[in-house]
PDB file of C-alpha atoms in Angstrom:
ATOM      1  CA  UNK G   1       8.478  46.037   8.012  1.00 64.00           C
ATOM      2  CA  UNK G   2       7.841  47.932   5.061  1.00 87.00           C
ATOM      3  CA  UNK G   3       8.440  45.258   2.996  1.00 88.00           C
ATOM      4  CA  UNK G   4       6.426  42.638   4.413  1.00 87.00           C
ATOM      5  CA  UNK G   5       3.128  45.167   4.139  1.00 91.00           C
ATOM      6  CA  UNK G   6       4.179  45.871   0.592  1.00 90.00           C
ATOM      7  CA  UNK G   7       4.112  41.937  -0.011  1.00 91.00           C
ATOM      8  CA  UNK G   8       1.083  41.424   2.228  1.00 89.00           C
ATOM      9  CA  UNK G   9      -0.644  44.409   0.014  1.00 92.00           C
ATOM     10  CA  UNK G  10       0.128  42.843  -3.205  1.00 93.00           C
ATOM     11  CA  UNK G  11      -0.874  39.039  -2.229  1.00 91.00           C
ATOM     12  CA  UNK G  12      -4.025  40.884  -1.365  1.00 90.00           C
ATOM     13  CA  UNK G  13      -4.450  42.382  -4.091  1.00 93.00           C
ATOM     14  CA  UNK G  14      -3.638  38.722  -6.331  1.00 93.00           C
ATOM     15  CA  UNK G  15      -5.957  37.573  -4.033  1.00 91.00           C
ATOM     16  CA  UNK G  16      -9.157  39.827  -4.740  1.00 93.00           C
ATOM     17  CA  UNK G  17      -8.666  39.839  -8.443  1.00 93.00           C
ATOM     18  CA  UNK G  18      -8.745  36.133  -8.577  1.00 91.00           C
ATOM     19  CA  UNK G  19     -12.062  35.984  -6.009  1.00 91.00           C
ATOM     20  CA  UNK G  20     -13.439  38.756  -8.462  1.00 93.00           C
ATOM     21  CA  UNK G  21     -14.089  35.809 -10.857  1.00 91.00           C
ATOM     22  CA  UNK G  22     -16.445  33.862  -8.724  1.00 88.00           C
ATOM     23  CA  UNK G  23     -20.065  35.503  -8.483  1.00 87.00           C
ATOM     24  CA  UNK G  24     -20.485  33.914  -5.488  1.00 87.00           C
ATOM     25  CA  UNK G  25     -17.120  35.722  -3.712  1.00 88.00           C
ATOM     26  CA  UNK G  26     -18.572  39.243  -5.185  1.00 90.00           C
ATOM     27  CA  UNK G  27     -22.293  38.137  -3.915  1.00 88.00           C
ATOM     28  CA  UNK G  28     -20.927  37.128   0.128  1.00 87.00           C
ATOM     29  CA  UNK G  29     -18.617  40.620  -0.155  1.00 91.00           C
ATOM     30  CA  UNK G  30     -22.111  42.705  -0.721  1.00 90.00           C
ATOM     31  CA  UNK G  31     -24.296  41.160   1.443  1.00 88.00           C
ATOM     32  CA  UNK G  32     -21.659  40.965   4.481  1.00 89.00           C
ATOM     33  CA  UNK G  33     -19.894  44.362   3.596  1.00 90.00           C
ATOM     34  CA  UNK G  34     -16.423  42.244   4.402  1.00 90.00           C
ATOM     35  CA  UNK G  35     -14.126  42.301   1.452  1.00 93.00           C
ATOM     36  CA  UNK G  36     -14.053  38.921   0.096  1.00 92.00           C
ATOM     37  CA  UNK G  37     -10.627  38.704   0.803  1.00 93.00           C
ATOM     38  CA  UNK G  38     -10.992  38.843   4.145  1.00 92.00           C
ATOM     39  CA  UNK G  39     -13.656  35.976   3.670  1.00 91.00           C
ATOM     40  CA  UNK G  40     -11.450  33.784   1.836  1.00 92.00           C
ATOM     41  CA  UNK G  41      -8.864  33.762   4.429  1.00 92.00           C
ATOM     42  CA  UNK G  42     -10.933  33.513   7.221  1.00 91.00           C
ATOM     43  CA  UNK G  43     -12.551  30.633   5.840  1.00 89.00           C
ATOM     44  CA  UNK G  44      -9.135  28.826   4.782  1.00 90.00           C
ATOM     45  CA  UNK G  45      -8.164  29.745   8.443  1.00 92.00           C
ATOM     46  CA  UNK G  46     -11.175  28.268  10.128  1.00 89.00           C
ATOM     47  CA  UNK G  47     -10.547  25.140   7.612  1.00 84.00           C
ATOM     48  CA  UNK G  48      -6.904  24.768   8.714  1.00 88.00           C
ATOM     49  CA  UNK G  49      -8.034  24.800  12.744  1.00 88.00           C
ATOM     50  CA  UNK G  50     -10.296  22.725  12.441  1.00 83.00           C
ATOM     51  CA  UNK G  51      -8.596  19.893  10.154  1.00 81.00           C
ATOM     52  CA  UNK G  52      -5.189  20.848  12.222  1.00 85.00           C
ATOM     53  CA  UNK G  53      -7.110  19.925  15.735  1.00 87.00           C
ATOM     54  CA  UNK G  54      -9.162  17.456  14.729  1.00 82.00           C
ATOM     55  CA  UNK G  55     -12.595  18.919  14.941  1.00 82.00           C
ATOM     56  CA  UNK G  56     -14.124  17.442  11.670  1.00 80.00           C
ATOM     57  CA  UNK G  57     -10.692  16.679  10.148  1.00 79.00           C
ATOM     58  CA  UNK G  58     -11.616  13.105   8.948  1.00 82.00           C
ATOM     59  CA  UNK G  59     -14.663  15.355   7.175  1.00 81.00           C
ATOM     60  CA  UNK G  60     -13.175  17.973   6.109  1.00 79.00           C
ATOM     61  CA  UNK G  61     -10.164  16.376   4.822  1.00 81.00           C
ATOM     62  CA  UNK G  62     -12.373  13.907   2.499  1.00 78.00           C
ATOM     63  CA  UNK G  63     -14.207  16.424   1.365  1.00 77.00           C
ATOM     64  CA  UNK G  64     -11.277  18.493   0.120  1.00 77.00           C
ATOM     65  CA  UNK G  65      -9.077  15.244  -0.884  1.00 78.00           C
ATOM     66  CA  UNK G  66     -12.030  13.092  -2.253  1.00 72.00           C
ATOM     67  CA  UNK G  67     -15.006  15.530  -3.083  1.00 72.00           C
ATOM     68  CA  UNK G  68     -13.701  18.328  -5.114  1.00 76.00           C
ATOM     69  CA  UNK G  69     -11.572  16.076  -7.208  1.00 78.00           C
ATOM     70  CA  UNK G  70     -14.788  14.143  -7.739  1.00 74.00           C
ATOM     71  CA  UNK G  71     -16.984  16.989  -8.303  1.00 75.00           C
ATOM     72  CA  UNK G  72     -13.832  18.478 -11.002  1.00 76.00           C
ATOM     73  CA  UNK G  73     -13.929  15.104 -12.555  1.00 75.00           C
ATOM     74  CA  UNK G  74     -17.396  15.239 -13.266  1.00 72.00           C
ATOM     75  CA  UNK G  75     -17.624  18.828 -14.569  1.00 76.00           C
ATOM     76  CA  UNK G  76     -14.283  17.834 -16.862  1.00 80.00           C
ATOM     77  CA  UNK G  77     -16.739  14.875 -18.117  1.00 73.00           C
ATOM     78  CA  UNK G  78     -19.595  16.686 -18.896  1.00 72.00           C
ATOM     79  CA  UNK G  79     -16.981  19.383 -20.363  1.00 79.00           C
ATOM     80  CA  UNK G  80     -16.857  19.373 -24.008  1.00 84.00           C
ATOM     81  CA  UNK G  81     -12.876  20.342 -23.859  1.00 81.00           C
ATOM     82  CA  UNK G  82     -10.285  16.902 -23.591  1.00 78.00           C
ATOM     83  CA  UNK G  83      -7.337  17.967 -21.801  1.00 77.00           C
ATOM     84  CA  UNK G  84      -9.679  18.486 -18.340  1.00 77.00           C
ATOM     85  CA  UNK G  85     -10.966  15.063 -18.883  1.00 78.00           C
ATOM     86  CA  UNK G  86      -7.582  13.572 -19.335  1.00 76.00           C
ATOM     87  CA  UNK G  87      -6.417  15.829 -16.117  1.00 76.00           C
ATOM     88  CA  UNK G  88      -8.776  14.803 -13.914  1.00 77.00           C
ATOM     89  CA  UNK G  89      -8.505  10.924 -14.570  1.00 74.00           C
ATOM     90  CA  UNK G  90      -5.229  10.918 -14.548  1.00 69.00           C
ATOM     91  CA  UNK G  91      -5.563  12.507 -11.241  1.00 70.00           C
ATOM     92  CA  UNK G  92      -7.471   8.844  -9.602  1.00 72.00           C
ATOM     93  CA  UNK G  93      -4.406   7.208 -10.840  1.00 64.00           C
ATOM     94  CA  UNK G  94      -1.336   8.341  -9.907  1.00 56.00           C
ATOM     95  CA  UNK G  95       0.491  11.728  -8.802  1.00 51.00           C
ATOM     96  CA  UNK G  96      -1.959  13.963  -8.671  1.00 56.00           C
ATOM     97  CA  UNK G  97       0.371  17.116  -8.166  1.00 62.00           C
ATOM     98  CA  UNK G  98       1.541  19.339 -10.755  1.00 63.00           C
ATOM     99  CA  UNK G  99       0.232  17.703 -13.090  1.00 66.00           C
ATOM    100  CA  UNK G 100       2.717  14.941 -13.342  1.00 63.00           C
ATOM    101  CA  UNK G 101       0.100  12.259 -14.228  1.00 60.00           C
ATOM    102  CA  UNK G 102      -0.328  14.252 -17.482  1.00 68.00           C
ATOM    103  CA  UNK G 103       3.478  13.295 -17.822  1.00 72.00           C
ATOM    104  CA  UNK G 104       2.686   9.792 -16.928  1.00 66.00           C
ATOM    105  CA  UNK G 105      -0.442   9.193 -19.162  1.00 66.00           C
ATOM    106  CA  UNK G 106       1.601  11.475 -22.666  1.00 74.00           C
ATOM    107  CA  UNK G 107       4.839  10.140 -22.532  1.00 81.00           C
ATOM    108  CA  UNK G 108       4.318   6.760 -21.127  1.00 75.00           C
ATOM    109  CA  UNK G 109       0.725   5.203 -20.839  1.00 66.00           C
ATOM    110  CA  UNK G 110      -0.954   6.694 -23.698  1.00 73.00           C
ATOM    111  CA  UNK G 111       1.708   5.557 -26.269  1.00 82.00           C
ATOM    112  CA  UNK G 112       2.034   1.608 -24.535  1.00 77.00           C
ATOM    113  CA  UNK G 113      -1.676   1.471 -25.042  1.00 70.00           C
ATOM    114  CA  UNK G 114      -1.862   2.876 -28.375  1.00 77.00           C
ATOM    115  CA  UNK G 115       0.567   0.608 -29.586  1.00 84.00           C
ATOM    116  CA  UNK G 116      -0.907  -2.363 -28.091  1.00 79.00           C
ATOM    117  CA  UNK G 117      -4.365  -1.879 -27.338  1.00 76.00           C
ATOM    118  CA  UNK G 118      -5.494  -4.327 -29.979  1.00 83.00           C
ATOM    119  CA  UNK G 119      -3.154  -6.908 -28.014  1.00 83.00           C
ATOM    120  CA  UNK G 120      -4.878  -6.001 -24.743  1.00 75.00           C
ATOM    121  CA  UNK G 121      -8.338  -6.063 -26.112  1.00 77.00           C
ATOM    122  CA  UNK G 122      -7.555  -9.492 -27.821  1.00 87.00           C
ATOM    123  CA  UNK G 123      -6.886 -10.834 -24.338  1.00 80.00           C
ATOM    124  CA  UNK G 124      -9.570  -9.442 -22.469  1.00 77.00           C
ATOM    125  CA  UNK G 125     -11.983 -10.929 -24.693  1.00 83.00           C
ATOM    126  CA  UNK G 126     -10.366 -14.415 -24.843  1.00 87.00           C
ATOM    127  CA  UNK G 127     -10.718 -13.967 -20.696  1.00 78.00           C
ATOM    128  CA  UNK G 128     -14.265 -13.063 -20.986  1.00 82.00           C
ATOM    129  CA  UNK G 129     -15.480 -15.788 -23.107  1.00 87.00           C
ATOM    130  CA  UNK G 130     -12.781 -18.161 -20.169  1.00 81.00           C
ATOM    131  CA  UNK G 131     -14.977 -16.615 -17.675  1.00 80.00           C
ATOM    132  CA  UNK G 132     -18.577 -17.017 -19.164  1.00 78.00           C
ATOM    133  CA  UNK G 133     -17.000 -20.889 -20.531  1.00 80.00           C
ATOM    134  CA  UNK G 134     -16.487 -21.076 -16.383  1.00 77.00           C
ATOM    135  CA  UNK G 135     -19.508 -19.240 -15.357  1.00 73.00           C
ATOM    136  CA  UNK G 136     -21.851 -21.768 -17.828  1.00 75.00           C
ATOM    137  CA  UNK G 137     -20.103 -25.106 -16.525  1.00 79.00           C
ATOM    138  CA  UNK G 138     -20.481 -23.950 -12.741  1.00 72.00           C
ATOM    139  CA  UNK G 139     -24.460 -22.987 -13.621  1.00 72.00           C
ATOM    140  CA  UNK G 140     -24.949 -26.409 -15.892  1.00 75.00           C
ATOM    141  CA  UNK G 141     -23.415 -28.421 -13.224  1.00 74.00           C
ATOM    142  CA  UNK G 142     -25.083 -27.090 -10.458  1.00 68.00           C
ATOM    143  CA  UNK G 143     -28.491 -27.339 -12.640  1.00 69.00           C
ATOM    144  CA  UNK G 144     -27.339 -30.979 -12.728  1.00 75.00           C
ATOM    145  CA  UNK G 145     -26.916 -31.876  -8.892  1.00 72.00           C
ATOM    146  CA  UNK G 146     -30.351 -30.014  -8.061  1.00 67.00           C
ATOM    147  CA  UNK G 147     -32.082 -32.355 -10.688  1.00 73.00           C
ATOM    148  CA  UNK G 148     -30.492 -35.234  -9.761  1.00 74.00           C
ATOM    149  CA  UNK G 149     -31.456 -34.394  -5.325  1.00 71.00           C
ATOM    150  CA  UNK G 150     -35.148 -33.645  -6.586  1.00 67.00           C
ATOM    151  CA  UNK G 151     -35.038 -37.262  -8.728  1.00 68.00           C
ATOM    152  CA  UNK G 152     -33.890 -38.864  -5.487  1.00 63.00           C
TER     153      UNK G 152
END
């Protein structure tokens, strides 16, 4: 048993030296005279119940799936430093978890479109001006039909 409170004492301790960072753990630990450990957990615990019975899961799971990542994505954007940038939209793409879209995008993605990203902008703009060529006939030839009805 004394092992297990040793463990328990030093994953608290982790715990409240990482919260210590956050003005807003240190503010919530003054006003409610609750260590902010304590805080943390219970909120991860009430979190977990609810998602885990299905009181606000739907919610609560978007909001931790979809809106951090979203929120982190935007503060990596308005960042001035790279690497969070390329984290986080690597993250929308594929395999979000430890970090293996960084993998993805350095060894394989980034080099492909390096190497042929004059290629791939050649043929987007040759689809473009396919498209527009389309869009123009469709708009010319409907122009056409109305003018020939209101002549009739």
């Amino acid at each position: 048993m004394d092992v297990a409170t040793a463990k328990l004492k030093y994953y608290n301790a982790q715990l409240d030296k990482e919260l210590s960072k956050y003005p807003h753990a240190l503010k919530a630990e003054q006003v409610t005279n609750v260590p902010k450990t304590y805080l943390a957990s219970g909120a991860a615990s009430i979190v977990f119940l609810l998602i885990f019975f299905n009181f606000w899961g739907q919610l609560l799971s978007n909001l931790l799936a979809w809106g951090y990542p979203a929120y982190a994505s935007f503060k990596a954007i308005e960042s001035i430093d790279k690497a969070d940038d390329t984290q986080w939209l690597t993250y929308w793409l594929a395999l979000p978890q430890f970090k293996g879209a960084q993998i993805v995008y350095g060894r394989f993605l980034r080099p492909f479109l390096l190497t042929y990203q004059s290629d791939v902008d050649q043929a987007t703009s040759k689809l473009k001006k396919k498209i527009d060529h389309a869009a123009n006939t469709v708009l010319h030839a409907g122009v056409d039909a109305a003018s020939a009805l209101k002549d009739d």
